[in-house]
Amino acid sequence: MRLWSLTLALLLGFSAFAQDAEGPPKPPPPVAADDEGLPKPPPRMPVDDKPTHYACTFDRLLHGQRCTYEFDPKAGTRSDSVARDNSQAAAVAARLCPAAATPQYEHRPDAVLRKMCEDDVARVSLDGCSLDGRIPIQDAQGHVASEAQECVESLGHVLARTQTMAGFSLPCCRCLSEASCSVAAAQCNKEMVDLAPSEDLQSCLDNSCKNACSAAQPSDPLPALPPLPPPLPPPPPQKRARKAKEEPALKI
């Protein structure tokens, strides 16, 4: 116990001696002042323009995930190579066509719907996603440019429309095809999903596949209401009540 106390005392004494040797703590450095003697503000932190973890990519956008457009390049002169690269980058949406063209209770995509989806994706990529070759549609890390929002919406519409046809019009059009309907399967799905059957398709609907196409058929209109009964004749005019005969005044 005494040895421990002696060791602690020696350590404290050495620490105090070292502090006396170094002297008192140094004061903080003086604050820089401007010409008027006011303290200068601290230097600003550097701005970080790098995209965050929430920056939009084609994969996130086409899967419906929330993200922010953080790539905003400046437009330059038109370049055919940039336009071609933009269209090729947007055509990646075709990879989602098989899933969109697969009905709910099946394991393989419908061949007709898949081809329709891939053709529409190719058309949108060439017509609406080139951005006129003035800016790249994505950066080196795959972050999509803010100018490509309309392009992405068009691609998403193609996928959503294909998925709707797989669950809504496909069973009806398959039945009509087996019933030897003259309307092609692709055209049938287009017309049925728009609820605008042509005369030829309507003729097929009237003759076959009533059950398979019941969801796509407009419901029967409500029956017409019976005509209202004729209005009642006006009541006859009431006769005015006769005044009571006045009694002659009593003679005095």
XYZ file of C-alpha atoms in Angstrom:
252
model
C 0.000 0.000 0.000
C 2.798 2.392 0.886
C 4.586 1.519 -2.349
C 1.467 2.390 -4.382
C 1.074 5.731 -2.550
C 4.716 6.578 -3.134
C 4.432 5.779 -6.861
C 1.303 7.956 -7.243
C 3.002 10.854 -5.465
C 6.021 10.623 -7.743
C 3.820 10.610 -10.863
C 1.850 13.669 -9.706
C 5.002 15.504 -8.871
C 6.538 14.749 -12.260
C 3.386 15.940 -14.018
C 3.401 19.209 -12.096
C 7.070 19.686 -12.871
C 6.498 19.122 -16.592
C 3.641 21.620 -16.592
C 5.798 24.244 -14.851
C 8.554 23.626 -17.383
C 6.192 24.207 -20.351
C 4.664 27.270 -18.816
C 1.024 28.389 -18.841
C -1.220 27.352 -21.788
C -0.882 29.466 -24.895
C -3.732 31.887 -25.706
C -5.849 31.209 -28.797
C -4.665 32.822 -32.023
C -6.104 36.257 -32.723
C -9.286 36.401 -34.848
C -8.785 37.899 -38.275
C -10.516 41.242 -38.713
C -11.589 43.246 -41.734
C -10.757 46.877 -42.467
C -13.399 48.090 -40.016
C -12.067 45.950 -37.213
C -14.932 43.470 -37.297
C -14.141 39.759 -37.141
C -14.142 38.069 -40.523
C -16.621 35.204 -41.033
C -15.159 31.731 -41.250
C -14.441 30.481 -44.765
C -17.315 28.768 -46.528
C -17.333 25.010 -46.867
C -16.711 23.780 -50.416
C -19.836 22.891 -52.414
C -20.198 19.198 -53.245
C -22.027 18.787 -56.536
C -21.688 15.014 -56.646
C -24.997 13.095 -56.954
C -26.322 11.630 -53.736
C -27.468 8.119 -53.000
C -31.001 9.121 -54.069
C -30.064 10.204 -57.612
C -32.310 8.739 -60.316
C -31.142 5.917 -62.532
C -33.072 4.088 -65.250
C -33.351 1.043 -63.022
C -34.926 3.013 -60.169
C -37.202 5.025 -62.413
C -38.545 2.085 -64.400
C -39.172 0.107 -61.202
C -41.179 3.002 -59.747
C -38.736 3.811 -56.953
C -38.583 7.332 -55.551
C -35.486 9.294 -56.496
C -34.318 12.800 -57.407
C -32.922 14.078 -60.685
C -29.443 15.333 -59.776
C -27.693 15.256 -63.153
C -28.283 18.518 -65.031
C -25.740 18.910 -67.836
C -25.576 21.982 -70.045
C -26.772 21.634 -73.624
C -24.153 21.756 -76.356
C -24.048 21.371 -80.104
C -25.915 18.486 -81.644
C -24.015 15.226 -81.924
C -25.209 12.114 -83.743
C -23.100 9.895 -81.512
C -24.646 11.396 -78.352
C -28.147 10.919 -79.775
C -27.351 7.306 -80.628
C -25.900 6.653 -77.179
C -28.971 8.196 -75.554
C -31.344 5.971 -77.505
C -29.312 2.889 -76.662
C -29.288 3.798 -72.982
C -33.078 4.253 -72.933
C -33.638 0.969 -74.760
C -32.631 -0.831 -71.554
C -36.334 -0.610 -70.667
C -36.946 -3.517 -73.052
C -35.461 -5.824 -70.417
C -38.615 -5.285 -68.358
C -40.960 -6.258 -71.194
C -40.984 -10.012 -70.404
C -42.165 -9.383 -66.847
C -44.789 -6.882 -68.005
C -46.092 -9.281 -70.677
C -46.481 -12.232 -68.282
C -50.065 -12.835 -67.050
C -50.602 -13.170 -63.323
C -51.038 -16.945 -63.152
C -48.521 -17.867 -65.865
C -44.761 -18.296 -65.820
C -43.896 -17.191 -69.349
C -44.568 -13.927 -71.143
C -47.093 -13.838 -73.925
C -45.164 -13.705 -77.194
C -47.496 -11.170 -78.824
C -47.450 -8.739 -75.894
C -43.699 -9.068 -75.459
C -43.011 -8.151 -79.065
C -45.459 -5.252 -78.886
C -43.699 -3.945 -75.768
C -40.209 -4.265 -77.219
C -41.264 -2.550 -80.463
C -42.834 0.338 -78.550
C -39.763 0.720 -76.337
C -37.562 0.885 -79.442
C -39.831 3.507 -81.015
C -39.869 5.683 -77.877
C -36.100 5.336 -77.431
C -35.445 6.563 -80.981
C -38.103 9.283 -81.141
C -38.278 10.694 -77.621
C -35.085 9.757 -75.802
C -32.310 10.982 -78.067
C -32.594 14.480 -76.498
C -31.604 15.781 -79.942
C -28.025 14.727 -79.198
C -27.357 17.942 -77.280
C -26.864 16.505 -73.801
C -26.051 13.009 -72.525
C -29.027 11.222 -71.059
C -26.940 9.865 -68.172
C -23.498 10.350 -66.643
C -20.744 7.793 -66.239
C -22.378 6.419 -63.071
C -25.790 5.984 -64.742
C -27.526 8.994 -63.152
C -30.311 10.143 -65.487
C -30.427 13.748 -66.676
C -33.335 15.915 -65.592
C -34.146 16.651 -69.264
C -35.026 12.983 -69.745
C -38.155 13.013 -67.558
C -40.558 12.942 -70.526
C -38.587 10.081 -72.065
C -38.779 8.066 -68.850
C -42.520 8.722 -68.502
C -43.108 7.454 -72.050
C -41.136 4.283 -71.366
C -43.056 3.726 -68.143
C -46.336 4.160 -70.030
C -45.326 1.405 -72.463
C -44.577 -1.012 -69.617
C -47.762 -0.135 -67.724
C -49.887 -0.526 -70.860
C -48.338 -3.940 -71.555
C -49.054 -5.074 -68.014
C -52.653 -3.892 -68.321
C -53.150 -5.840 -71.538
C -51.695 -8.975 -69.904
C -54.343 -8.869 -67.189
C -57.284 -7.322 -69.027
C -57.467 -7.861 -72.792
C -55.246 -10.910 -73.314
C -57.767 -13.597 -72.195
C -60.442 -12.104 -74.441
C -58.171 -11.815 -77.480
C -56.891 -15.364 -77.034
C -60.445 -16.651 -77.029
C -61.320 -14.639 -80.135
C -58.243 -15.961 -81.910
C -59.288 -19.536 -81.179
C -62.750 -18.641 -82.479
C -61.184 -17.645 -85.834
C -61.725 -13.924 -85.422
C -60.261 -12.018 -88.376
C -58.693 -9.332 -86.149
C -55.022 -10.014 -85.366
C -54.057 -10.597 -81.752
C -51.900 -7.482 -81.510
C -54.622 -5.230 -82.929
C -57.217 -6.904 -80.716
C -55.231 -6.118 -77.580
C -54.708 -2.508 -78.634
C -58.374 -1.931 -79.332
C -59.586 -3.757 -76.240
C -57.264 -1.978 -73.816
C -58.482 1.344 -75.227
C -62.131 0.190 -74.972
C -62.539 1.183 -78.618
C -63.242 -1.974 -80.677
C -63.493 -1.546 -84.407
C -66.468 -2.811 -86.392
C -64.679 -6.076 -87.211
C -63.718 -6.685 -83.597
C -67.174 -5.770 -82.371
C -68.634 -8.316 -84.774
C -66.417 -10.997 -83.223
C -67.446 -9.916 -79.740
C -71.110 -10.157 -80.654
C -70.769 -13.700 -81.958
C -68.396 -15.433 -79.502
C -66.387 -15.337 -76.251
C -69.107 -13.746 -74.176
C -67.642 -14.973 -70.896
C -63.958 -14.343 -71.697
C -64.712 -10.836 -72.934
C -67.309 -9.862 -70.369
C -64.906 -7.582 -68.499
C -64.071 -5.692 -71.672
C -67.635 -5.364 -72.882
C -69.536 -2.240 -71.901
C -72.332 -2.943 -69.513
C -75.894 -2.863 -70.820
C -77.430 0.565 -70.624
C -80.074 1.148 -68.021
C -83.622 0.574 -69.257
C -85.507 3.655 -70.288
C -87.833 5.023 -67.685
C -91.568 4.822 -68.485
C -93.114 8.037 -69.711
C -94.549 10.283 -67.089
C -98.330 10.319 -66.778
C -100.115 13.270 -68.334
C -100.589 16.203 -65.999
C -103.808 16.365 -64.058
C -106.443 18.750 -65.419
C -106.685 22.001 -63.536
C -109.363 22.094 -60.832
C -112.692 23.674 -61.832
C -113.149 27.296 -60.763
C -114.842 27.613 -57.408
C -118.174 29.396 -57.318
C -118.284 32.448 -55.196
C -120.464 32.064 -52.121
C -123.615 34.118 -52.227
C -123.899 36.892 -49.691
C -126.562 36.484 -47.051
C -129.653 38.479 -47.785
C -129.573 41.639 -45.788
C -132.439 42.083 -43.330
C -134.377 45.356 -43.644
C -133.701 47.828 -40.898
C -136.318 47.932 -38.148
C -138.712 50.773 -38.502
C -139.329 52.817 -35.395
